[in-house]
Short mmCIF file of C-alpha atoms in Angstrom, two decimals:
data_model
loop_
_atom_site.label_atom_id
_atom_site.label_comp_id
_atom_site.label_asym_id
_atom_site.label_seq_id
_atom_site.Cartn_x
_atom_site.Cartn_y
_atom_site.Cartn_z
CA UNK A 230 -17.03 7.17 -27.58
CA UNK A 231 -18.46 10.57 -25.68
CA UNK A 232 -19.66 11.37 -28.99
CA UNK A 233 -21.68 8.59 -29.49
CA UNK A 234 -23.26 8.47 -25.72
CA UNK A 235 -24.12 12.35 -26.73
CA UNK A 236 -26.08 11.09 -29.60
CA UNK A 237 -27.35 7.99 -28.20
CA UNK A 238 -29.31 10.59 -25.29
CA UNK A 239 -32.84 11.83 -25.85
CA UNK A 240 -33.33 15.34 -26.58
CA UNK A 241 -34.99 16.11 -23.27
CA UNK A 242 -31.72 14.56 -21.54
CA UNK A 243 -29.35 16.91 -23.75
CA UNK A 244 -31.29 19.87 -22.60
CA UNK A 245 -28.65 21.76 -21.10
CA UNK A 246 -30.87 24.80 -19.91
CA UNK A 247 -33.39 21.93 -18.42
CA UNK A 248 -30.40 20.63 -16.38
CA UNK A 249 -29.73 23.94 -15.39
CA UNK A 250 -33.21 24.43 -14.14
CA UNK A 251 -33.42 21.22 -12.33
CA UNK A 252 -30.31 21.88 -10.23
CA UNK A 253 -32.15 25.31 -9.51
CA UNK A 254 -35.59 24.11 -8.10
CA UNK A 255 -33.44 21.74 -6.13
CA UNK A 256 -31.73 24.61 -4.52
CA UNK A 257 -34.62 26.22 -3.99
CA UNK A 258 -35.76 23.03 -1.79
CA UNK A 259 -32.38 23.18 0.03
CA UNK A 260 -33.30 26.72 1.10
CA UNK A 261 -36.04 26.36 3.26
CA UNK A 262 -34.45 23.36 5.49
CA UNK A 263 -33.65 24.82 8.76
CA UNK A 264 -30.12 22.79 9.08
CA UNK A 265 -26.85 23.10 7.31
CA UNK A 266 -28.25 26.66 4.76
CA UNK A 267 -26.48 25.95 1.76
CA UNK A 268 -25.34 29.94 1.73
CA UNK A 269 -23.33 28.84 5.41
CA UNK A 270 -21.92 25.20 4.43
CA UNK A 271 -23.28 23.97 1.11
CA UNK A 272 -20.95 20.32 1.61
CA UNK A 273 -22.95 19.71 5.06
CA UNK A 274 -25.76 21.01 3.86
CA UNK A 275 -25.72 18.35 0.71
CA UNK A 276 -24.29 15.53 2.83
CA UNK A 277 -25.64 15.79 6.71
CA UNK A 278 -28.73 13.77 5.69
CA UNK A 279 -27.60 11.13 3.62
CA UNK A 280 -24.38 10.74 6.12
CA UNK A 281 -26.48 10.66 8.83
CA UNK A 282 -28.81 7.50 7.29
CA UNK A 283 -25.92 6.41 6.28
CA UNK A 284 -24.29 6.09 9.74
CA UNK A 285 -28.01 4.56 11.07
CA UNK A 286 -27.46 1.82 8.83
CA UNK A 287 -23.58 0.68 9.56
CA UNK A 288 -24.28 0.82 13.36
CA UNK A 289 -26.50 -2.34 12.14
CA UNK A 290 -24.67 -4.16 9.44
CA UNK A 291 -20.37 -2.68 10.48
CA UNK A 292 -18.29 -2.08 7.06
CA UNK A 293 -15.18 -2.84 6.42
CA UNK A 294 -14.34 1.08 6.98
CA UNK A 295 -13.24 2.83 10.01
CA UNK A 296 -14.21 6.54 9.63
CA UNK A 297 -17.81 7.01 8.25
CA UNK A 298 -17.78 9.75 5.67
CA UNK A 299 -18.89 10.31 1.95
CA UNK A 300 -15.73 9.67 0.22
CA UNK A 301 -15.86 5.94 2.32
CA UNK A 302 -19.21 5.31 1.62
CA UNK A 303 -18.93 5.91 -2.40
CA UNK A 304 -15.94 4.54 -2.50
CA UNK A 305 -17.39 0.96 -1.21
CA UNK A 306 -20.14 1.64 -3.83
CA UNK A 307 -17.24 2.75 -6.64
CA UNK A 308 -15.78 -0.78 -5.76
CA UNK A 309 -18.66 -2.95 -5.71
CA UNK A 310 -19.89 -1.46 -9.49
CA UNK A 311 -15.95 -1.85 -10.74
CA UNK A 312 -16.06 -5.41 -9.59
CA UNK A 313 -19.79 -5.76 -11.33
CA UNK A 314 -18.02 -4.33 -14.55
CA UNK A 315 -14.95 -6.88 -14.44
CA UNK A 316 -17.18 -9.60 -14.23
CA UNK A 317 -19.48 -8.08 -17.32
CA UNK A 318 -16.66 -8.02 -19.23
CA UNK A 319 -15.19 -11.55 -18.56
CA UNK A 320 -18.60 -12.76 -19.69
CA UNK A 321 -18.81 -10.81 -22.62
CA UNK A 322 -14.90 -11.89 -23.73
CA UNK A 323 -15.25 -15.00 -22.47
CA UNK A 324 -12.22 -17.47 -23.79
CA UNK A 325 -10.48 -13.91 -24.87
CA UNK A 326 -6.80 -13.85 -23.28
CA UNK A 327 -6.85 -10.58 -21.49
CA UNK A 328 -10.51 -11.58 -20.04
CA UNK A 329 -9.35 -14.98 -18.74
CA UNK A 330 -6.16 -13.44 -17.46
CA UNK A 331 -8.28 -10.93 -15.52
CA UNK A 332 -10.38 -13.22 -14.10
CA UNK A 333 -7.43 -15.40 -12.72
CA UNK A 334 -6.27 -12.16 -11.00
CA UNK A 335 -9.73 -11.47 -9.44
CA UNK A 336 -10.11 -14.79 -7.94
CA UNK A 337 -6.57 -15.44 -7.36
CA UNK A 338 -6.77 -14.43 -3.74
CA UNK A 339 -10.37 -16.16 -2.83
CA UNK A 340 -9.40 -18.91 -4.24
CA UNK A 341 -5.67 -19.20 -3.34
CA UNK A 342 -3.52 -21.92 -3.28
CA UNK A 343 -2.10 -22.90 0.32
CA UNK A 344 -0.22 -25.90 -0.56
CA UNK A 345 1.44 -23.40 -2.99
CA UNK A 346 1.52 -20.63 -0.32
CA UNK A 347 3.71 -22.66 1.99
CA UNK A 348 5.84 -23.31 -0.85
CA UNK A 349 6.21 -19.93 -1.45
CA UNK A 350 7.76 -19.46 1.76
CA UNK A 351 9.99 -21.42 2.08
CA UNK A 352 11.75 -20.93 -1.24
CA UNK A 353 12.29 -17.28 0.27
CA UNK A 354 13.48 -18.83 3.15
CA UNK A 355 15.90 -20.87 1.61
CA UNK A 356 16.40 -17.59 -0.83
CA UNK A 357 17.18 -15.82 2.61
CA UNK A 358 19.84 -17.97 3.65
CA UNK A 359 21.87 -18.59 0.54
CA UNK A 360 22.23 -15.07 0.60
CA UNK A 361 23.82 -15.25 3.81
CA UNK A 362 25.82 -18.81 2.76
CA UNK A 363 27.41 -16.46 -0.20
CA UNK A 364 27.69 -13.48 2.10
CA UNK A 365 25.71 -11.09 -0.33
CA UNK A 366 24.39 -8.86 1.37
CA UNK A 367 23.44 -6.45 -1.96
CA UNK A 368 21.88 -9.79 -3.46
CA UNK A 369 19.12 -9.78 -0.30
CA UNK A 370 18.76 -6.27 -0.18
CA UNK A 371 18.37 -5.96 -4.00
CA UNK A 372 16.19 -9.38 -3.72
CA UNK A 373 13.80 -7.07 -0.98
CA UNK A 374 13.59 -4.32 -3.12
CA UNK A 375 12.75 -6.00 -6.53
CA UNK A 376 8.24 -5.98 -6.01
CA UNK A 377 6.55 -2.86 -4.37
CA UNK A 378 4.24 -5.07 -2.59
CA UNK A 379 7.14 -5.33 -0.19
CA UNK A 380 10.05 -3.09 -0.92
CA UNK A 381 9.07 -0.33 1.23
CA UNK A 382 10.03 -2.37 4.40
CA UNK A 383 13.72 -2.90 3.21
CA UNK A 384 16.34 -1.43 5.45
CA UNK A 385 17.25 0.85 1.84
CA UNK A 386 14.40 1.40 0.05
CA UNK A 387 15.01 1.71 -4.12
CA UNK A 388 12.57 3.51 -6.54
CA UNK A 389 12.60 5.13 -9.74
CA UNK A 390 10.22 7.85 -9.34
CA UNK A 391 10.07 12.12 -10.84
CA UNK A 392 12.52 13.97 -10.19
CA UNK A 393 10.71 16.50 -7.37
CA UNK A 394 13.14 19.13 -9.49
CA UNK A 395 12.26 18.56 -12.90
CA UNK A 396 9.34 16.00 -13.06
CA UNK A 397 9.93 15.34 -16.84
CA UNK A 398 12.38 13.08 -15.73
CA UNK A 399 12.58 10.12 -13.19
CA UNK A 400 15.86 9.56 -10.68
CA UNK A 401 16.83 6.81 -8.62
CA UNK A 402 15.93 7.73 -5.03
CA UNK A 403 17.32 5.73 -2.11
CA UNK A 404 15.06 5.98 1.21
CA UNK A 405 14.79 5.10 4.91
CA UNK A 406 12.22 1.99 5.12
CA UNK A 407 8.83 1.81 7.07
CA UNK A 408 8.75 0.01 10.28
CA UNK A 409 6.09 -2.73 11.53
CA UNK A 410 4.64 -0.43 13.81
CA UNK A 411 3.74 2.93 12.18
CA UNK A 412 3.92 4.40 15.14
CA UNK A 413 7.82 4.74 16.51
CA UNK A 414 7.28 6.17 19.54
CA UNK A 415 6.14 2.85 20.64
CA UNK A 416 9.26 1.27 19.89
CA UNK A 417 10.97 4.14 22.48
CA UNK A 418 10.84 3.10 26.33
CA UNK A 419 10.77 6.35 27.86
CA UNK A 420 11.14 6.65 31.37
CA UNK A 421 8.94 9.90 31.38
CA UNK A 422 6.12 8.02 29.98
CA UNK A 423 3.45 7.65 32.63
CA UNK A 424 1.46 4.85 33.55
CA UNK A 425 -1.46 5.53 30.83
CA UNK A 426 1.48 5.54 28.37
CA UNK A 427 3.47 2.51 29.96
CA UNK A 428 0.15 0.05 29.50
CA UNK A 429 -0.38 1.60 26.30
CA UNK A 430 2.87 0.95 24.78
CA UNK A 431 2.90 -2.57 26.52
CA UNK A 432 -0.28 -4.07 25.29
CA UNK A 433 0.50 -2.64 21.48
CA UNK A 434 4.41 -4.36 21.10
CA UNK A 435 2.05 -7.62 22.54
CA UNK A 436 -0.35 -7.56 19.91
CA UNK A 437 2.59 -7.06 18.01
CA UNK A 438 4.18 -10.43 18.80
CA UNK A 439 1.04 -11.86 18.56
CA UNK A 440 0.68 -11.25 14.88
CA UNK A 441 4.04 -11.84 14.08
CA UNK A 442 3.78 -15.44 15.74
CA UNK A 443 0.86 -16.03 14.04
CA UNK A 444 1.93 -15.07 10.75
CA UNK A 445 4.65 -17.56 10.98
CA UNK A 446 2.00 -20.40 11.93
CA UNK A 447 0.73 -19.89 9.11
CA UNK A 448 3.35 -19.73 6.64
CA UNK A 449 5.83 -22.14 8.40
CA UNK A 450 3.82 -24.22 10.43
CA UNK A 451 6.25 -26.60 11.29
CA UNK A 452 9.45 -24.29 11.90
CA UNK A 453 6.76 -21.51 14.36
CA UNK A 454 7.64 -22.49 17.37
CA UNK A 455 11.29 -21.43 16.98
CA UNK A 456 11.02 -18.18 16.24
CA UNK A 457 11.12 -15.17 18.65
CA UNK A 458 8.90 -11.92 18.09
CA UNK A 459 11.86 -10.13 19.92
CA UNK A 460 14.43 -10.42 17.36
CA UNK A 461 12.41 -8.49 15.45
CA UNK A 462 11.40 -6.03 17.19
CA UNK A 463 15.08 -5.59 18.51
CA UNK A 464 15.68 -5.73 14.85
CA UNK A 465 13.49 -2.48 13.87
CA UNK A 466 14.65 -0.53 17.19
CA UNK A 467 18.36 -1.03 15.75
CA UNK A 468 16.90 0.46 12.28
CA UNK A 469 14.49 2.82 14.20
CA UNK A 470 17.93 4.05 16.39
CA UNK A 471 19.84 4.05 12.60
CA UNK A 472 16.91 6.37 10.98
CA UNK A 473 17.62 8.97 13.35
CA UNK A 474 21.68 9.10 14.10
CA UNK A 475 23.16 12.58 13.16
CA UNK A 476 26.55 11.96 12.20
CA UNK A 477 25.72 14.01 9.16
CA UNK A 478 25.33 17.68 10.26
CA UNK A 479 24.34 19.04 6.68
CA UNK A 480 20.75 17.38 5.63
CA UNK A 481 18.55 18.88 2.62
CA UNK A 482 15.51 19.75 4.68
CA UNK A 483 13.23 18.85 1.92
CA UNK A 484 14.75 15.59 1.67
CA UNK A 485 16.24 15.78 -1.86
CA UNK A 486 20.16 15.01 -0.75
CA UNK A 487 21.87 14.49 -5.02
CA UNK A 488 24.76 11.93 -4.55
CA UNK A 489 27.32 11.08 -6.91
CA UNK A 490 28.27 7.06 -6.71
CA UNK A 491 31.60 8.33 -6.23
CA UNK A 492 30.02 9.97 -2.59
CA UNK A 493 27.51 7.10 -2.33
CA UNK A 494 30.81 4.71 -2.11
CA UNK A 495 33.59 6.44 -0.87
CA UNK A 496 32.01 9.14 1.86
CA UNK A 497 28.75 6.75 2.67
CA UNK A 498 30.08 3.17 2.42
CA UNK A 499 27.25 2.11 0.56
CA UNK A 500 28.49 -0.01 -2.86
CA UNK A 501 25.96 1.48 -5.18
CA UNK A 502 27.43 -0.03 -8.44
CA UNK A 503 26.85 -3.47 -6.89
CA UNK A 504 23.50 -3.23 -4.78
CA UNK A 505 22.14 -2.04 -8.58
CA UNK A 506 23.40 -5.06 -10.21
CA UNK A 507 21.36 -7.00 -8.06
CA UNK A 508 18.32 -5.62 -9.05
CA UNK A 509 15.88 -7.20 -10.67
CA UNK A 510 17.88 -10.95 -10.86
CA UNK A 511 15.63 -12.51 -8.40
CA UNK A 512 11.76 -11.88 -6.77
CA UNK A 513 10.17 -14.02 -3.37
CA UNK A 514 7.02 -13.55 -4.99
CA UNK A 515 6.16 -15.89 -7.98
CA UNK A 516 5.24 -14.42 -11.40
CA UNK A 517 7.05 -11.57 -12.12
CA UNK A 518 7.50 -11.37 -15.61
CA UNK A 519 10.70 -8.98 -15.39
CA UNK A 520 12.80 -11.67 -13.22
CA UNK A 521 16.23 -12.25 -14.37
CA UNK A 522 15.43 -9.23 -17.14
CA UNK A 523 15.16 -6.18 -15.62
CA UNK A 524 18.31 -3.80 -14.82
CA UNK A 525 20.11 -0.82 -15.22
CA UNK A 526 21.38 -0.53 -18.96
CA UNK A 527 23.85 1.72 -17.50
CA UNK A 528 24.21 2.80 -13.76
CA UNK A 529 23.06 6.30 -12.67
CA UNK A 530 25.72 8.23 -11.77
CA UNK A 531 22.82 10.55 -9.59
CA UNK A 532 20.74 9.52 -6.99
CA UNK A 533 18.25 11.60 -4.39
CA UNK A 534 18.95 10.40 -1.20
CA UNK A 535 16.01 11.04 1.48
CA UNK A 536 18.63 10.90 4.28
CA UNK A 537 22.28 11.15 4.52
CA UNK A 538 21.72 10.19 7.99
CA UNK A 539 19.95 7.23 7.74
CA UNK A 540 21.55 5.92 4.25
CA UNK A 541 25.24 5.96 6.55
CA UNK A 542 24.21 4.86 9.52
CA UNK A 543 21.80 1.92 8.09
CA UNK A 544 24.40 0.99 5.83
CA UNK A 545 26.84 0.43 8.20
CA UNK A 546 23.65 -1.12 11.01
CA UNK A 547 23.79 -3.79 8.16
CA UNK A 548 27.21 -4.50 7.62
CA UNK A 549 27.76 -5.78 10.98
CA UNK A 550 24.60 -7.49 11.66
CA UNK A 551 22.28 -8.35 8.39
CA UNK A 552 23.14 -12.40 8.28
CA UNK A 553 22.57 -12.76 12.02
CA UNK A 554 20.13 -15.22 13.21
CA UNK A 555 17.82 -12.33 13.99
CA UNK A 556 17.86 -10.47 11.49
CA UNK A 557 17.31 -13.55 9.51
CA UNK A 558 13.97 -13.73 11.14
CA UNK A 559 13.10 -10.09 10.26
CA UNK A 560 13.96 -10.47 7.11
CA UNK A 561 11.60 -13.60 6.36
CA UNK A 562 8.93 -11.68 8.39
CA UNK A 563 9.10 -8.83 6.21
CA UNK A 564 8.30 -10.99 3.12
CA UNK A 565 5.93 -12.78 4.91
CA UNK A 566 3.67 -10.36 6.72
CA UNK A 567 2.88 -9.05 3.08
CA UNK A 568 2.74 -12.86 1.42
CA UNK A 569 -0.45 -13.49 3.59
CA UNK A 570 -2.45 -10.79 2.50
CA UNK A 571 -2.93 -12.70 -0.90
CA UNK A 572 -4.72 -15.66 0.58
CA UNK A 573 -7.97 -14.25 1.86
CA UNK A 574 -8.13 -16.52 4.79
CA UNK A 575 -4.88 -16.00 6.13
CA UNK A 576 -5.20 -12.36 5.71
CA UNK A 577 -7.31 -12.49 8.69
CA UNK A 578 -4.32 -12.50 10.60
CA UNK A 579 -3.22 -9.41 8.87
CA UNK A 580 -6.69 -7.64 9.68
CA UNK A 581 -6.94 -9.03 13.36
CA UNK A 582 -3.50 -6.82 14.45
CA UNK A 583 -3.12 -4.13 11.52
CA UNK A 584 -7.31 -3.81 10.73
CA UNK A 585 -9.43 -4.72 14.59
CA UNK A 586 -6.37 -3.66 16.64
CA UNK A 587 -4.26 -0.83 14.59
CA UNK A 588 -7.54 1.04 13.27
CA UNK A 589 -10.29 -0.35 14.95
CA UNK A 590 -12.06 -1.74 11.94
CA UNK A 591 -15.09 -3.33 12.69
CA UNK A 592 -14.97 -5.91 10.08
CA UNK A 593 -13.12 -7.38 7.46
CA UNK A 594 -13.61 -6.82 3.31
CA UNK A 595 -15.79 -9.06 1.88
CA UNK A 596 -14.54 -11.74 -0.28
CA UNK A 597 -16.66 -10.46 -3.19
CA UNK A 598 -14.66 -6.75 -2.78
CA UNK A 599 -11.40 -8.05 -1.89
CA UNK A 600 -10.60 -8.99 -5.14
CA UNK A 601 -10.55 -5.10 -6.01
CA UNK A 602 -6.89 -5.67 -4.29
CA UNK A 603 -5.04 -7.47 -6.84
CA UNK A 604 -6.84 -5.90 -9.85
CA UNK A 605 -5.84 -2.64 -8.62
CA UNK A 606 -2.17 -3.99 -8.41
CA UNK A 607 -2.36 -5.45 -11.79
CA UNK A 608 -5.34 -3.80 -13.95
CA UNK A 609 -5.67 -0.42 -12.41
CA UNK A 610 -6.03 1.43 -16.05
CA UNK A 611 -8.83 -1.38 -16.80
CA UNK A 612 -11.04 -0.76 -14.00
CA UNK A 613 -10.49 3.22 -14.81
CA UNK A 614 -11.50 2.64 -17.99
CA UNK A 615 -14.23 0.58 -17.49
CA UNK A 616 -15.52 2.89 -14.27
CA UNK A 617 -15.41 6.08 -16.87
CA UNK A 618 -17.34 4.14 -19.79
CA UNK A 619 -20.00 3.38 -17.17
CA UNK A 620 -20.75 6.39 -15.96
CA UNK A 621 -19.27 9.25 -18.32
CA UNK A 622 -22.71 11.62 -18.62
CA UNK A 623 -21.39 14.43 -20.91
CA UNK A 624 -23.94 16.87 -20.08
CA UNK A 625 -22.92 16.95 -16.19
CA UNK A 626 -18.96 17.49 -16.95
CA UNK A 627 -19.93 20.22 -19.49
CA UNK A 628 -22.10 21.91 -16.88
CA UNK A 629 -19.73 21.65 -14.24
CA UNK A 630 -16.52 22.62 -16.39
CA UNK A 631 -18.73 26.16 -16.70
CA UNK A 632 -19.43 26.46 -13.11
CA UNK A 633 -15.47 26.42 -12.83
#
C-alpha cells in the first residue's frame, strides 16, 4: 500500500531534497521572531502561537478537555477525522457484515436503549443476590472481574497481562482494586486536617453521594430511594483500611510478589483454584461473546501478586462481610456507575461528579465524538488502520527516520 501512495505522488511531491529545502526556509522564518528562538526551545517556539490562538478560541466555544495543550487539541482533531473515516467506510461497505457491525457499535451509545438499560440492571441485581442466596462468594467476585470495563473496581482485581520479568510470556496477576474516589486521602478523617482541608474533604464525599444517588435514579428508579450513599463509602474505607494493613512484613517493593496456589490457599486464605473456575461463566454486561466459554484449560500454578498485604487482608475484609446488605449496595454500584456511561444521556451523571466536579471539565463530549468510546473498546486496530491509510505521507517518515 506505501508503495503505491509513493507512486501515486507527483514528482515535485517526491522531491526529497525540495522537502528538505522547504523545512529550511521555514527555519529561517522562525529565526528572526523575537519569542521562543528555536536554538533556546524549538517545541515553544513551534507551538506558542498556534497554542495561544488556540486557547483564544476555547475561552469562546469550552471543549470537552481540561488542560489546553497540543497533544489535547490534535487529539480532538485525530478523533473527529477517525470518526469521519468510520463513517466513509460504512458507506462504502454498506450491507457488508463487519461495516454494519461497526456502525451498530458507533451509534450504540447515542442511540441506546433505556427500556433495555433498566433491564440490564436489574438482572445484575438479581445476579448480585443469588450469589449471596448460594453463598458464592468466588462466583461474584469472578462475575466482577469477567469485562475490563469494570473489573478494576473489584475488591481482587484478575488480569492476564506480561510477565514484567520476561515479557514473552503473560502471568496471572492478582491486584488491589481502585476506589470511587481517586483520591484516598479523602476517605481519611484526620484530626490534623485544618479547616481549608475539613470543607474540602466535606463538600467532595457530598458530591460523592450525590452521584451515587443519582446513578441509582437512573438505573433503579423505583428501588432509589432505599439506598444509602454511606454504605458505600463505609464500604471502600473498609477496603481503603484493607489496602494498607501490614500484617505481611516482607513485600516485593516493585510489586511483583510470585505465589504458588499452594501459598495463595494455605498462607493467604484466598481459594485460588475456585475463584478461577468462576471465571468467565457469567458477565452483567450483555454481549460478551466468551460467556459460559472462556476459562483456564488448566490452572496456573504462578501468580504475581501486587500486594501480599492487601490480597490477605481483603480476602479475609470479604469473608466476613461481602453478602451484607451494604456491601450489596457497593457491589451493584460498582456495576452500575460504569453501566451508565454507555447511554449518552445518562452519562451526564457520570460527567456532572467525575468530569465538572473531579476535573473541572467545562463541557461534556459531543455526541458526534462520543462514539470514539465504544469503537475504541471494540475496533481499536480498525480506527488505527484506517487513521494510518489516511494520512501515511512516505516522504515525511523517510525524512524524519534520517533526522534520527
Amino acid at each position: 500500500d506505501n508503495n503505491k501512495k509513493l507512486e501515486a505522488l507527483s514528482p515535485t511531491e517526491k522531491d526529497y531534497n525540495r522537502f528538505a529545502e522547504t523545512l529550511r526556509e521555514q527555519l529561517a522564518k522562525m529565526e528572526k521572531l523575537k519569542e521562543f528562538q528555536p536554538k533556546e526551545d524549538f517545541y515553544d517556539h513551534v507551538n506558542y502561537e498556534w497554542i495561544r490562538k488556540q486557547t483564544k478560541l476555547l475561552k469562546t466555544d469550552p471543549k470537552y478537555y481540561v488542560q489546553i495543550d497540543d497533544f489535547r487539541i490534535v487529539q480532538d482533531k485525530v478523533y473527529d477525522e477517525v470518526i469521519a473515516y468510520t463513517n466513509k467506510y460504512i458507506k462504502e461497505h454498506r450491507g457488508k457484515r463487519k461495516a454494519n457491525s461497526i456502525k451498530a457499535v458507533q451509534h450504540c451509545i447515542v442511540n441506546a436503549d433505556k427500556t433495555l438499560g433498566l433491564k440490564y440492571a436489574k438482572t445484575i441485581k438479581k445476579s448480585i443476590e443469588e450469589f449471596m442466596i448460594k453463598d458464592d462468594m468466588y462466583g461474584l467476585l469472578g462475575y466482577a472481574n469477567n469485562d475490563e470495563i469494570y473489573s478494576w473496581q473489584a475488591p481482587i482485581v484478575w488480569s492476564v497481562r506480561p510477565d514484567e520479568k520476561n515479557v514473552k510470556k503473560y502471568i496471572t496477576h492478582l491486584s488491589p482494586p481502585q476506589l470511587g474516589i481517586y483520591d484516598y486521602f479523602i476517605y481519611i478523617e484526620d484530626p490534623a486536617d485544618d479547616a481549608k482541608t475539613k470543607t474540602f474533604k466535606a463538600e467532595f464525599k457530598e458530591k460523592y453521594f450525590e452521584f451515587i444517588l443519582n446513578t441509582f435514579r437512573t438505573v433503579l428508579p423505583d428501588e432509589w430511594e432505599k439506598i444509602d450513599p454511606n454504605d458505600i463509602w463505609e464500604v471502600e474505607q473498609q477496603l481503603l483500611d484493607a489496602m494498607g494493613c501490614d500484617k505481611v512484613k516482607h513485600e516485593d517493593p516493585n510489586y511483583y510478589n510470585v505465589l504458588s496456589k499452594k501459598q495463595l490457599e494455605e498462607e493467604y486464605g484466598f481459594n485460588w483454584t475456585e475463584f478461577a473456575s468462576k471465571l468467565g461463566n457469567r458477565s452483567a454486561f450483555p454481549g460478551e461473546y466468551w460467556e459460559g466459554r472462556s476459562h483456564y484449560e488448566k490452572i496456573p500454578d504462578k501468580v504475581v501478586v501486587a500486594s501480599l498485604n492487601s490480597l490477605k487482608c481483603v480476602t479475609e475484609l470479604l469473608k466476613d462481610n461481602w453478602n451484607s446488605l451494604k456491601w450489596k449496595t457497593w457491589w451493584m454500584f460498582i456495576f452500575y456507575k460504569q453501566l451508565i456511561r454507555f447511554d449518552y444521556d445518562w452519562a451526564d451523571v457520570y460527567y456532572q461528579f467525575y468530569g465538572k466536579f473531579v476535573k473541572g471539565q467545562p463541557a461534556r463530549m459531543p455526541k458526534e465524538s462520543y462514539a470514539i468510546f465504544p469503537l475504541s473498546f471494540c475496533y481499536n486496530t480498525f480506527l488505527t488502520e484506517q487513521y494510518v491509510a489516511h494520512n501515511f505521507d512516505p516522504i515525511k517518515t523517510v525524512y524524519v527516520k534520517n533526522m534520527v
